[in-house]
Structure formats: C-alpha cells, structure tokens
Short mmCIF file of C-alpha atoms in Angstrom, two decimals:
data_model
loop_
_atom_site.label_atom_id
_atom_site.label_comp_id
_atom_site.label_asym_id
_atom_site.label_seq_id
_atom_site.Cartn_x
_atom_site.Cartn_y
_atom_site.Cartn_z
CA MET I 1 -30.16 -124.93 85.28
CA ARG I 2 -33.35 -122.98 84.77
CA PHE I 3 -35.35 -126.06 85.58
CA LEU I 4 -33.40 -126.46 88.79
CA ASP I 5 -34.11 -122.83 89.81
CA LEU I 6 -37.76 -123.31 89.06
CA LEU I 7 -37.82 -126.45 91.14
CA VAL I 8 -36.16 -124.65 94.06
CA ARG I 9 -38.67 -121.81 93.88
CA LEU I 10 -41.57 -124.26 93.78
CA ALA I 11 -40.17 -126.09 96.78
CA ALA I 12 -39.73 -122.82 98.68
CA ASP I 13 -43.32 -121.81 97.87
CA LEU I 14 -44.54 -125.20 99.01
CA VAL I 15 -42.60 -124.96 102.27
CA GLU I 16 -43.90 -121.45 102.85
CA ARG I 17 -47.48 -122.58 102.12
CA VAL I 18 -47.13 -125.52 104.50
CA GLN I 19 -45.67 -123.26 107.18
CA ALA I 20 -48.49 -120.76 106.66
CA GLU I 21 -51.04 -123.54 106.96
CA ASP I 22 -49.34 -124.73 110.12
CA ARG I 23 -49.46 -121.20 111.54
CA LEU I 24 -53.10 -120.93 110.57
CA ARG I 25 -53.93 -124.26 112.19
CA ALA I 26 -52.04 -123.20 115.31
CA SER I 27 -53.88 -119.90 115.35
CA GLU I 28 -57.20 -121.63 114.88
CA GLU I 29 -56.31 -124.06 117.66
CA ARG I 30 -55.46 -121.19 120.00
CA LEU I 31 -58.76 -119.51 119.06
CA ARG I 32 -60.63 -122.77 119.66
CA ARG I 33 -59.06 -123.27 123.07
CA PHE I 34 -59.69 -119.63 123.98
CA GLY I 35 -63.30 -119.90 122.86
CA GLU I 36 -63.90 -123.13 124.73
CA ALA I 37 -62.41 -121.69 127.93
CA SER I 38 -64.30 -118.41 127.74
CA HIS I 39 -67.51 -117.81 129.70
CA ASP I 40 -68.54 -115.35 126.99
CA ILE I 41 -70.01 -116.43 123.68
CA LEU I 42 -67.65 -115.94 120.73
CA TRP I 43 -69.29 -116.21 117.35
CA ILE I 44 -68.76 -115.53 113.66
CA ARG I 45 -71.46 -115.01 111.00
CA ASP I 46 -71.30 -114.79 107.26
CA ALA I 47 -71.78 -111.12 106.45
CA LYS I 48 -74.02 -111.87 103.48
CA THR I 49 -76.26 -114.67 104.76
CA LEU I 50 -75.87 -113.83 108.50
CA GLN I 51 -75.61 -117.56 109.18
CA TRP I 52 -73.41 -118.67 112.04
CA GLN I 53 -70.08 -120.19 111.07
CA TYR I 54 -68.61 -120.46 114.53
CA LEU I 55 -70.00 -120.72 118.09
CA THR I 56 -68.22 -121.37 121.39
CA PRO I 57 -69.51 -123.78 124.07
CA ALA I 58 -70.63 -120.88 126.30
CA PHE I 59 -73.58 -120.54 123.93
CA GLU I 60 -75.04 -123.83 125.18
CA THR I 61 -74.73 -122.76 128.82
CA ILE I 62 -76.32 -119.35 128.31
CA TYR I 63 -78.96 -120.16 125.70
CA GLY I 64 -79.80 -123.67 126.91
CA LEU I 65 -79.52 -125.00 123.35
CA GLY I 66 -76.90 -127.20 121.69
CA ARG I 67 -74.59 -125.63 119.10
CA ASP I 68 -75.51 -128.08 116.38
CA ALA I 69 -79.20 -127.30 116.80
CA ALA I 70 -78.46 -123.58 116.94
CA GLN I 71 -76.57 -123.65 113.61
CA ALA I 72 -79.12 -125.78 111.77
CA GLY I 73 -81.37 -124.29 109.07
CA ASP I 74 -81.84 -120.53 108.90
CA ASN I 75 -80.13 -119.99 112.22
CA TYR I 76 -80.21 -116.18 112.02
CA ARG I 77 -84.02 -116.11 111.99
CA ALA I 78 -84.09 -118.79 114.67
CA TRP I 79 -81.76 -116.62 116.80
CA ILE I 80 -83.93 -113.55 116.28
CA ARG I 81 -86.96 -115.53 117.48
CA MET I 82 -85.13 -116.40 120.73
CA ILE I 83 -84.73 -112.69 121.50
CA ALA I 84 -87.43 -110.85 123.43
CA ALA I 85 -89.81 -109.16 121.00
CA GLU I 86 -89.01 -105.70 122.42
CA ASP I 87 -85.27 -106.16 121.72
CA ARG I 88 -85.33 -107.69 118.21
CA ARG I 89 -85.01 -104.37 116.44
CA LYS I 90 -81.79 -103.64 118.32
CA ALA I 91 -80.32 -106.98 117.20
CA SER I 92 -81.27 -106.47 113.56
CA HIS I 93 -79.94 -102.91 113.64
CA ALA I 94 -76.61 -104.11 115.04
CA MET I 95 -76.16 -106.58 112.16
CA ARG I 96 -76.90 -103.92 109.56
CA GLN I 97 -74.37 -101.58 111.17
CA ALA I 98 -71.70 -104.31 111.24
CA ARG I 99 -72.26 -104.98 107.52
CA LEU I 100 -71.48 -101.29 107.00
CA GLY I 101 -68.21 -101.65 108.88
CA ARG I 102 -69.26 -100.26 112.25
CA HIS I 103 -68.82 -101.60 115.78
CA VAL I 104 -72.02 -101.82 117.87
CA THR I 105 -72.69 -102.79 121.49
CA PHE I 106 -76.25 -103.45 122.67
CA ASP I 107 -78.14 -105.14 125.51
CA TYR I 108 -80.97 -107.58 124.92
CA ARG I 109 -82.95 -110.40 126.49
CA ILE I 110 -83.33 -113.98 125.36
CA ARG I 111 -85.65 -116.78 126.41
CA ARG I 112 -83.76 -119.99 127.13
CA GLN I 113 -84.97 -122.94 125.08
CA ASN I 114 -84.71 -125.60 127.77
CA ASP I 115 -86.44 -123.90 130.74
CA GLY I 116 -88.10 -120.75 129.40
CA THR I 117 -86.21 -118.42 131.73
CA THR I 118 -85.07 -115.00 130.60
CA ARG I 119 -81.43 -113.95 130.53
CA TRP I 120 -79.89 -110.55 129.89
CA LEU I 121 -76.97 -110.36 127.41
CA ARG I 122 -74.65 -107.65 126.13
CA SER I 123 -73.21 -108.22 122.66
CA THR I 124 -70.41 -106.39 120.91
CA VAL I 125 -70.67 -106.83 117.15
CA PHE I 126 -67.84 -105.93 114.73
CA PRO I 127 -66.95 -106.37 111.05
CA ILE I 128 -64.23 -108.73 109.77
CA THR I 129 -62.75 -107.74 106.39
CA ASN I 130 -60.73 -109.53 103.75
CA THR I 131 -57.59 -108.32 102.08
CA ALA I 132 -59.69 -106.11 99.86
CA GLU I 133 -61.16 -104.41 102.95
CA ARG I 134 -64.56 -105.87 102.18
CA VAL I 135 -66.73 -107.04 105.10
CA THR I 136 -67.05 -110.76 104.60
CA LEU I 137 -67.67 -111.90 108.17
CA ILE I 138 -69.29 -110.48 111.27
CA GLY I 139 -67.81 -111.33 114.64
CA GLY I 140 -69.39 -110.97 118.04
CA ILE I 141 -68.83 -111.39 121.76
CA GLY I 142 -71.84 -112.08 123.98
CA HIS I 143 -71.58 -111.48 127.74
CA ASP I 144 -74.16 -112.77 130.24
CA LEU I 145 -75.48 -109.83 132.33
CA THR I 146 -78.23 -111.74 134.11
CA GLN I 147 -76.71 -111.78 137.59
CA LEU I 148 -75.57 -108.18 137.28
CA HIS I 149 -79.04 -107.18 136.10
CA LYS I 150 -80.67 -109.05 138.99
CA ALA I 151 -78.37 -107.31 141.46
CA GLY I 152 -79.16 -103.96 139.85
CA LEU I 153 -82.87 -104.76 139.95
CA ARG I 154 -82.66 -105.65 143.63
CA LEU I 155 -80.80 -102.42 144.33
CA GLN I 156 -83.33 -100.45 142.31
CA THR I 157 -86.20 -102.16 144.13
CA LEU I 158 -84.57 -101.32 147.45
CA MET I 159 -83.95 -97.71 146.46
CA GLU I 160 -87.49 -97.30 145.16
CA GLY I 161 -89.05 -99.08 148.12
CA ILE I 162 -87.53 -97.12 150.99
CA PRO I 163 -89.47 -94.09 152.26
CA GLN I 164 -86.55 -91.71 151.61
CA LEU I 165 -86.08 -89.64 148.47
CA VAL I 166 -83.04 -91.15 146.72
CA TRP I 167 -80.72 -89.54 144.18
CA ARG I 168 -77.29 -89.64 142.55
CA ALA I 169 -75.05 -86.70 141.80
CA ILE I 170 -71.57 -85.65 140.79
CA ASP I 171 -69.46 -82.97 142.44
CA GLY I 172 -71.07 -79.57 142.85
CA GLY I 173 -74.51 -81.05 143.42
CA HIS I 174 -75.26 -81.83 139.78
CA TRP I 175 -77.79 -84.64 139.91
CA THR I 176 -77.63 -87.49 137.42
CA TRP I 177 -80.63 -89.53 138.63
CA SER I 178 -83.51 -89.31 141.09
CA SER I 179 -85.91 -91.95 142.39
CA PRO I 180 -89.68 -92.22 141.80
CA GLN I 181 -90.19 -91.16 145.43
CA TRP I 182 -88.58 -87.81 144.61
CA THR I 183 -90.88 -87.39 141.62
CA ASP I 184 -93.97 -88.37 143.63
CA HIS I 185 -93.12 -85.88 146.38
CA THR I 186 -91.92 -82.90 144.36
CA GLY I 187 -93.65 -83.37 141.03
CA LEU I 188 -90.25 -83.03 139.29
CA SER I 189 -89.21 -85.84 136.95
CA SER I 190 -85.69 -87.24 136.90
CA GLU I 191 -85.03 -85.17 133.77
CA ASP I 192 -86.42 -82.01 135.40
CA SER I 193 -84.20 -82.57 138.45
CA ALA I 194 -81.01 -83.33 136.51
CA GLY I 195 -78.08 -80.96 136.94
CA LEU I 196 -79.23 -78.26 139.36
CA GLY I 197 -82.90 -78.62 138.46
CA TRP I 198 -83.62 -80.15 141.86
CA LEU I 199 -83.12 -76.72 143.44
CA ASP I 200 -86.55 -75.75 142.10
CA ALA I 201 -88.12 -78.03 144.73
CA LEU I 202 -86.23 -76.39 147.61
CA HIS I 203 -87.56 -73.47 149.60
CA PRO I 204 -86.08 -70.26 148.13
CA ASP I 205 -84.48 -69.45 151.49
CA ASP I 206 -82.66 -72.80 151.55
CA ARG I 207 -81.15 -72.84 148.04
CA ASP I 208 -78.02 -70.81 148.77
CA LYS I 209 -77.46 -72.85 151.93
CA ALA I 210 -77.73 -76.08 149.93
CA MET I 211 -75.10 -74.95 147.44
CA HIS I 212 -72.85 -73.90 150.33
CA PHE I 213 -73.06 -77.43 151.74
CA TRP I 214 -72.26 -78.90 148.32
CA ASN I 215 -69.21 -76.68 147.87
CA ALA I 216 -67.99 -77.73 151.30
CA ALA I 217 -68.67 -81.41 150.55
CA VAL I 218 -66.22 -81.35 147.65
CA ARG I 219 -63.48 -80.47 150.17
CA THR I 220 -64.63 -82.56 153.15
CA GLY I 221 -66.05 -85.63 151.43
CA HIS I 222 -69.15 -85.39 153.62
CA LEU I 223 -72.61 -83.95 153.00
CA GLU I 224 -75.35 -83.49 155.60
CA MET I 225 -77.92 -80.71 155.74
CA GLU I 226 -81.52 -79.89 156.59
CA GLY I 227 -83.85 -77.97 154.34
CA ARG I 228 -87.41 -77.59 153.17
CA ILE I 229 -88.66 -79.46 150.10
CA ARG I 230 -91.95 -78.66 148.39
CA HIS I 231 -94.70 -81.28 148.50
CA ALA I 232 -96.39 -81.11 145.12
CA ALA I 233 -99.80 -82.41 146.22
CA THR I 234 -100.26 -79.90 149.06
CA ARG I 235 -97.97 -77.12 147.80
CA GLN I 236 -96.50 -77.02 151.29
CA TYR I 237 -92.82 -77.17 152.23
CA ARG I 238 -91.71 -79.97 154.52
CA TRP I 239 -88.43 -80.33 156.41
CA PHE I 240 -86.01 -83.01 155.18
CA GLN I 241 -82.63 -84.19 156.38
CA THR I 242 -80.31 -84.85 153.44
CA ARG I 243 -77.21 -87.04 153.61
CA ALA I 244 -74.89 -88.25 150.86
CA THR I 245 -72.00 -90.71 150.69
CA PRO I 246 -69.21 -90.34 148.15
CA VAL I 247 -68.27 -93.14 145.73
CA ARG I 248 -64.52 -93.16 145.04
CA ASP I 249 -62.40 -94.73 142.31
CA GLU I 250 -59.20 -96.75 142.81
CA SER I 251 -57.18 -93.56 143.29
CA GLY I 252 -59.53 -92.25 145.98
CA MET I 253 -61.09 -89.57 143.81
CA ILE I 254 -64.83 -88.92 144.26
CA VAL I 255 -66.64 -89.95 141.10
CA GLU I 256 -70.23 -89.88 142.35
CA TRP I 257 -72.47 -89.18 145.34
CA LEU I 258 -75.32 -91.40 146.52
CA GLY I 259 -77.79 -89.49 148.66
CA THR I 260 -81.08 -89.71 150.50
CA SER I 261 -83.47 -87.07 151.83
CA THR I 262 -85.53 -88.14 154.86
CA ASP I 263 -88.75 -86.45 155.93
CA ILE I 264 -88.23 -85.04 159.45
CA HIS I 265 -91.11 -82.55 159.40
CA GLU I 266 -93.12 -84.22 162.18
CA LEU I 267 -89.93 -84.76 164.19
CA ARG I 268 -89.08 -81.05 164.03
CA GLU I 269 -92.63 -80.15 165.04
CA LEU I 270 -92.38 -82.54 167.98
CA GLN I 271 -89.06 -80.99 168.97
CA GLU I 272 -90.55 -77.49 168.80
CA ARG I 273 -93.53 -78.60 170.88
CA GLN I 274 -91.14 -80.22 173.33
CA LYS I 275 -89.30 -76.91 173.75
CA VAL I 276 -92.61 -75.16 174.42
CA LEU I 277 -93.67 -77.85 176.87
CA VAL I 278 -90.35 -77.77 178.73
CA ALA I 279 -90.56 -73.98 179.00
CA GLU I 280 -94.16 -74.25 180.20
CA LEU I 281 -93.17 -76.94 182.72
CA GLN I 282 -90.38 -74.78 184.08
CA HIS I 283 -92.74 -71.82 184.30
CA ARG I 284 -95.44 -73.83 186.07
CA THR I 285 -92.91 -75.41 188.42
CA ARG I 286 -91.59 -72.02 189.49
CA ASN I 287 -95.14 -70.76 189.99
CA LEU I 288 -96.13 -73.89 191.90
CA MET I 289 -93.12 -73.68 194.21
CA GLY I 290 -93.92 -70.04 194.88
CA VAL I 291 -97.54 -70.90 195.69
CA VAL I 292 -96.51 -73.75 198.00
CA ARG I 293 -93.98 -71.58 199.83
CA SER I 294 -96.46 -68.74 200.27
CA MET I 295 -99.16 -71.19 201.36
CA ALA I 296 -96.85 -72.82 203.90
CA ASP I 297 -95.87 -69.44 205.35
CA LYS I 298 -99.49 -68.35 205.76
CA ILE I 299 -100.62 -71.65 207.29
CA ALA I 300 -97.66 -71.60 209.70
CA ARG I 301 -98.60 -68.12 210.93
CA THR I 302 -102.17 -69.14 211.77
CA SER I 303 -101.66 -72.74 212.94
CA THR I 304 -102.13 -73.57 216.62
CA ASP I 305 -99.66 -76.45 216.58
CA LEU I 306 -97.78 -78.81 214.24
CA ALA I 307 -100.73 -81.21 213.91
CA ASP I 308 -102.98 -78.32 212.85
CA PHE I 309 -100.34 -77.17 210.34
CA ARG I 310 -99.93 -80.68 208.95
CA GLU I 311 -103.66 -81.22 208.39
CA ARG I 312 -104.27 -77.87 206.74
CA PHE I 313 -101.09 -78.03 204.68
CA HIS I 314 -101.93 -81.53 203.42
CA ASN I 315 -105.44 -80.44 202.46
CA ARG I 316 -104.14 -77.53 200.43
CA LEU I 317 -101.49 -79.68 198.79
CA ALA I 318 -104.28 -82.08 197.81
CA ALA I 319 -106.15 -79.16 196.22
CA LEU I 320 -103.05 -78.21 194.26
CA ALA I 321 -102.55 -81.84 193.23
CA ARG I 322 -106.08 -81.94 191.82
CA VAL I 323 -105.34 -78.85 189.75
CA GLN I 324 -102.10 -80.36 188.48
CA GLY I 325 -104.08 -83.45 187.50
CA LEU I 326 -106.36 -81.29 185.38
CA LEU I 327 -103.42 -79.48 183.81
CA SER I 328 -101.51 -82.68 183.03
CA ARG I 329 -104.37 -84.08 180.95
CA LEU I 330 -104.48 -81.09 178.63
CA GLU I 331 -103.31 -81.14 175.06
CA GLU I 332 -101.09 -78.37 173.71
CA HIS I 333 -102.85 -74.96 173.77
CA ASP I 334 -105.78 -76.41 175.78
CA ARG I 335 -106.96 -74.73 178.96
CA VAL I 336 -108.70 -75.83 182.16
CA THR I 337 -112.34 -74.77 182.11
CA PHE I 338 -114.10 -73.31 185.12
CA ASP I 339 -116.87 -75.92 185.20
CA ASP I 340 -114.22 -78.71 185.34
CA LEU I 341 -112.40 -76.90 188.13
CA ILE I 342 -115.44 -76.28 190.34
CA ARG I 343 -116.78 -79.80 189.87
CA THR I 344 -113.38 -81.33 190.67
CA GLU I 345 -113.08 -79.33 193.88
CA LEU I 346 -116.63 -79.99 195.11
CA SER I 347 -116.33 -83.66 194.23
CA ALA I 348 -113.17 -83.89 196.34
CA MET I 349 -115.15 -82.49 199.28
CA GLY I 350 -117.74 -85.25 198.92
CA SER I 351 -120.57 -82.74 198.64
CA ALA I 352 -124.02 -84.18 198.03
CA SER I 353 -125.24 -83.27 194.57
CA GLU I 354 -128.82 -82.62 195.76
CA ARG I 355 -127.57 -79.84 198.02
CA VAL I 356 -125.44 -78.12 195.36
CA VAL I 357 -126.67 -76.21 192.33
CA LEU I 358 -124.20 -75.30 189.58
CA HIS I 359 -125.31 -72.99 186.81
CA GLY I 360 -123.29 -71.36 184.06
CA PRO I 361 -121.96 -71.79 180.51
CA PRO I 362 -119.65 -74.77 179.97
CA GLY I 363 -116.18 -74.46 178.53
CA VAL I 364 -115.12 -71.09 179.96
CA ARG I 365 -111.36 -71.38 179.55
CA LEU I 366 -109.12 -70.16 182.35
CA ARG I 367 -105.71 -68.70 181.90
CA SER I 368 -103.02 -71.19 182.95
CA SER I 369 -101.50 -68.59 185.26
CA THR I 370 -104.79 -68.21 187.17
CA VAL I 371 -105.76 -71.84 187.69
CA GLN I 372 -103.68 -72.66 190.77
CA ILE I 373 -104.53 -69.60 192.85
CA LEU I 374 -108.21 -69.73 191.84
CA ALA I 375 -108.31 -73.43 192.76
CA LEU I 376 -106.94 -72.61 196.22
CA ALA I 377 -109.62 -69.93 196.66
CA LEU I 378 -112.37 -72.40 195.71
CA HIS I 379 -110.77 -74.97 198.03
CA GLU I 380 -110.94 -72.50 200.94
CA LEU I 381 -114.59 -71.73 200.18
CA ALA I 382 -115.47 -75.43 199.92
CA THR I 383 -113.48 -76.34 203.04
CA ASN I 384 -115.21 -73.66 205.14
CA ALA I 385 -118.58 -74.71 203.69
CA VAL I 386 -117.94 -78.27 204.84
CA LYS I 387 -116.72 -77.27 208.29
CA TYR I 388 -119.03 -74.40 209.10
CA GLY I 389 -121.47 -73.72 206.30
CA ALA I 390 -123.82 -75.08 203.66
CA LEU I 391 -122.03 -78.37 203.08
CA GLY I 392 -121.75 -79.19 206.76
CA GLN I 393 -125.31 -78.50 207.99
CA PRO I 394 -128.38 -80.57 207.09
CA ALA I 395 -130.44 -77.62 205.89
CA GLY I 396 -127.60 -75.93 204.07
CA ARG I 397 -127.62 -75.34 200.34
CA LEU I 398 -124.93 -74.07 197.97
CA ALA I 399 -125.51 -72.33 194.66
CA VAL I 400 -122.52 -71.52 192.42
CA SER I 401 -123.29 -69.58 189.27
CA TRP I 402 -121.03 -67.98 186.73
CA ARG I 403 -121.35 -65.93 183.59
CA LEU I 404 -118.99 -64.73 180.90
CA GLN I 405 -118.81 -61.06 180.01
CA PRO I 406 -117.13 -60.80 176.56
CA GLN I 407 -115.82 -57.27 177.21
CA GLY I 408 -115.48 -57.08 180.95
CA GLY I 409 -112.69 -54.55 181.15
CA GLN I 410 -109.42 -53.74 179.38
CA ASP I 411 -111.00 -55.17 176.21
CA LYS I 412 -110.79 -58.68 177.68
CA PRO I 413 -113.47 -61.19 178.59
CA TRP I 414 -114.18 -61.58 182.30
CA LEU I 415 -115.63 -64.44 184.26
CA HIS I 416 -118.01 -63.49 187.09
CA ILE I 417 -118.40 -66.16 189.78
CA ASP I 418 -121.10 -66.05 192.46
CA TRP I 419 -120.78 -68.37 195.50
CA ARG I 420 -123.91 -68.23 197.62
CA GLU I 421 -124.68 -70.37 200.66
CA SER I 422 -128.12 -70.57 202.25
CA GLY I 423 -129.90 -72.42 205.03
CA VAL I 424 -126.90 -72.06 207.30
CA ARG I 425 -127.33 -71.48 211.01
CA MET I 426 -124.98 -68.54 211.52
CA PRO I 427 -123.23 -67.86 214.86
CA PRO I 428 -124.59 -65.12 217.10
CA SER I 429 -123.52 -61.60 216.39
CA GLY I 430 -120.12 -60.88 217.97
CA ALA I 431 -119.14 -64.56 218.12
CA GLY I 432 -116.30 -63.93 215.70
CA PRO I 433 -115.63 -65.29 212.24
CA HIS I 434 -115.63 -68.94 211.24
CA GLY I 435 -112.19 -70.55 210.92
CA ASN I 436 -108.87 -68.73 210.88
CA GLY I 437 -109.67 -66.18 208.15
CA GLN I 438 -106.98 -67.44 205.74
CA GLY I 439 -109.51 -68.25 203.02
CA ARG I 440 -111.01 -64.77 203.22
CA GLU I 441 -107.53 -63.24 203.09
CA LEU I 442 -106.73 -65.28 199.99
CA ILE I 443 -109.91 -64.11 198.26
CA GLU I 444 -109.84 -60.46 199.28
CA ARG I 445 -106.09 -59.85 199.02
CA ALA I 446 -104.23 -62.53 197.03
CA LEU I 447 -106.66 -62.78 194.11
CA PRO I 448 -106.76 -59.02 193.41
CA TYR I 449 -102.98 -58.78 193.81
CA GLN I 450 -101.98 -61.79 191.69
CA LEU I 451 -104.80 -61.93 189.15
CA GLY I 452 -106.16 -58.41 189.05
CA ALA I 453 -109.45 -59.86 190.27
CA ARG I 454 -112.41 -58.01 191.74
CA THR I 455 -113.78 -59.81 194.80
CA SER I 456 -116.24 -59.51 197.67
CA TYR I 457 -116.75 -61.67 200.74
CA SER I 458 -119.59 -61.23 203.21
CA PHE I 459 -121.61 -63.09 205.84
CA GLY I 460 -125.34 -63.04 205.12
CA PRO I 461 -128.10 -63.98 207.59
CA ASP I 462 -128.05 -67.60 206.45
CA GLY I 463 -124.64 -68.13 204.84
CA VAL I 464 -121.53 -66.82 203.11
CA HIS I 465 -121.80 -64.84 199.91
CA CYS I 466 -118.65 -64.44 197.79
CA THR I 467 -118.13 -63.00 194.32
CA ILE I 468 -115.00 -63.30 192.20
CA SER I 469 -114.47 -61.64 188.82
CA ILE I 470 -111.30 -62.48 186.84
CA PRO I 471 -110.06 -62.02 183.27
CA VAL I 472 -110.07 -65.25 181.26
CA SER I 473 -108.78 -66.57 177.92
CA ALA I 474 -109.80 -64.61 174.86
CA SER I 475 -112.00 -67.42 173.55
CA THR I 476 -113.90 -70.29 175.08
CA THR I 477 -113.44 -72.44 171.97
CA GLU I 478 -110.21 -71.47 170.21
CA PRO I 479 -106.72 -71.98 171.67
CA ASP I 480 -105.35 -68.89 173.32
CA ARG I 481 -101.61 -68.72 172.77
CA HIS I 482 -100.96 -65.38 174.40
CA ASP I 483 -102.09 -65.74 178.01
#
C-alpha cells in the first residue's frame, strides 16, 4: 500500500513537472513571438558575464548586424565598441546599476556595422532575479529614436535659424528654454533666462506690463505684446513684438507655450517718421492752398483780362511747383538752402550766367514755413527783371548777394539778401512803375506780415535794388527740429 502511495505521488509530481514544462515552453513561445514581432530590441544578458543570452530580430534591422555574429565571442565588449565613444560610459554605468538591482533608462548612439550610419537608441535596462532575489540576468528594451531625433534636429535647426528670438514657457511666463538667438541678443543664457529670469532683459518700464499679459494669457489662451528688449552688444533697448501659442494636452489643458519675439524696432521708427511726414504733408498742403488762394485773389484784382490772369497765374504756379520739387527731395529734418532756391528760380527764367553774379555762403538753411512765400518773392523779382530789367536788356547785369548774421535779432540767425540790378535803361521820371506792382506788394507787405521780414524796394538810376532780411534755421549744418 505504501508503495502504491509513493507511486501515485511520483506520478503526480511527474505530471506537474511536465505541465510546468509545457507552461514554460508556451511562455517562451509567446515571448519569442512577441520579440520577433516587436520593432524594439528585446535582450537578456547574464548578470555576471554580461554576455547576451537572447536577442530579438529587431537587433539586425537597427544595428545592421546578424544576431549570430552579435552573440559570438565577448559580445559585451563588441557591443560597447559599436557605441559612440562619447556614450560608452553611460552604457557601462547602466549595466553596473542593473547588477545592483536598479532600473536605468539612457540614450546613446551606435554606428551600424553594414553602412557606417549613426542611429540614436533609448534603452531601458532592468534586473531579473531568481527565487533567492539574486540578480542573475539583466533584461533590456532598446527603442530606435533616429527618426524622432532627426525630426527634433530639424525643428531645432529651424528654431535656431529663424531671425526671431524663440523660447518655451509654462503658465505664468516661467520659461523652460530659450534659443541661441535670445542669448546672442540679450547676453542671457538659457539657464539665466529660466523661470522669470528673462525679465532682466526687458526694459524696466515694460516688466509689469509683460506679467499682466501673461496673467491674461492663462485665461484667454492667447499672448501678444510689444516691449523693449536690451541688446547686449550696444546696451540699447530695441522694440520687439512677442507672440506665443499654447500647446494643449488631450483634455485641452495648456501644458506649454511656444513663443517668438520679433524685432520691430525699425518698423516702429518708420511708423513714427510716417506720422511726422503725414503731419508735415497736411501742414504744407494747408499752407500751399492758402498761398494759391491768396495768389489767385491778388492776380485777379490786377489782371486786365482772363488771358492775362491765366498767364500770370500759370507762371506763379510754376514757381510754386519748383519749390515743391525742392521740398520733395529732402530727407527727414533737411531744409531747402537759399543758394539752391535762388539758382532754381534764375535757372527757370533762362538767365544767362555771364550776366548774373551770385555771392554768399552755401548751405544757409531756410525754415520750411518761409520757403514758399520767399520763392514767390524771388519769382516776382526775376520775372520783372526778365520783362523790364537786368535780365531783359542787353547791358543789364544782376548781382545777388547774401550773408548770414548768427544773432540777427530775437537771438536767432538772420539771412540778409541783396538783389541789385545795374545797366538797366530806366523809364523817364513820371512814366510810372514797371508792371502791375504785385511783386513789390508781396515784398513790402506780405513778407513782413507772414515772415516777420525786414524789406526794402527801390528804383535806382540804372535798376531795381531790393533787400530782404528773414530769420532762418538755427544751424546751417545740423537739423533744426523746432522751426
């Protein structure tokens, strides 16, 4: 009976052992099929020798080396040699940690054996223990990161290649990363700028405003602002437009912000100059329309008929057009100079250079508000000289001289102009004045009234003599922004 019990127990143990072996074989078969289907490398090493005991087919695809060749000889040292020299310490450290019972994940590069290309891998290494809780095996899972790394590299290249300053942040404006462009511009490293460190590069007057925009962005999911950022090389602040886009998780929560800051300093300066130019254009247009209206009224009062009005009105419009041509060619804060004005007017009259003498300092800058009315006065003088005086008679001569008096009155520089005609056969006494007198009225009445000028106009024995003194821009060389 005892023998029979013993036999039954032995049979039961045998059946249990066979069943356990079947379960083990089934488990190993499932593991084999899983390993062969996986795109990741599954491997097992002996914890003592570090030699591979198991490798899945993905190894051959990623490493470019057959599994039999990979497991031949001292395959641990052979594997270490396939790893980029800079990453070998990480691999060795991971194995030591696994021997001590720790899990380790690390990234490294390998050089493929068949084509020499480099691939990026991420391996998770873990200990496998026996029933006595001793580490006897080391398991690992290797994932190919090459395509992900290439995509990240392309993104990084794009972010570092664009002219904007690029950064990443979490809610509240706490930066987690900034691009090399930011460092080059501000002198702050990515570490210096982390958290709220980036505020150090902002103009002190813009820091509270920036935080206000960030607090609002948490609620609105939108960030856009303008502010001044310090340029490290010049120590000057430049205007930037900053925009950021939120990155959301599956639930719609904002987990990160991706932002750029674009230099708009020159654009803002252009906009400011445009405002000034538009205001100046409006001012000049109003002045010009007033001059034209006044000129038309005066010509109409002294014209004999419509043809006379048309001719004189067209001539004066041409004089104004020449002045506008001078003004339109000026850069910002430039001024028309007197020598340009007088030469332009005399040239338009076709005066012979051998009969005209011009003498005076170049570059005497005229106030913009004086140019049009002074040009009309010179036009009247030149027109009368052509019709009746020095520029219309063979023996006539014209001398125009001018001088600048730095403190000519009211602590302002004055320009003194002397128009002197000679060699002119004057009409007999009592014959009446030349022309209709409008030019003389302009000089003796309009210039003093509109410009505060001091003028004189007289008929000498052989020609007209006229003097005009007017205040001019404060400097003949520096821009005058107050006239």
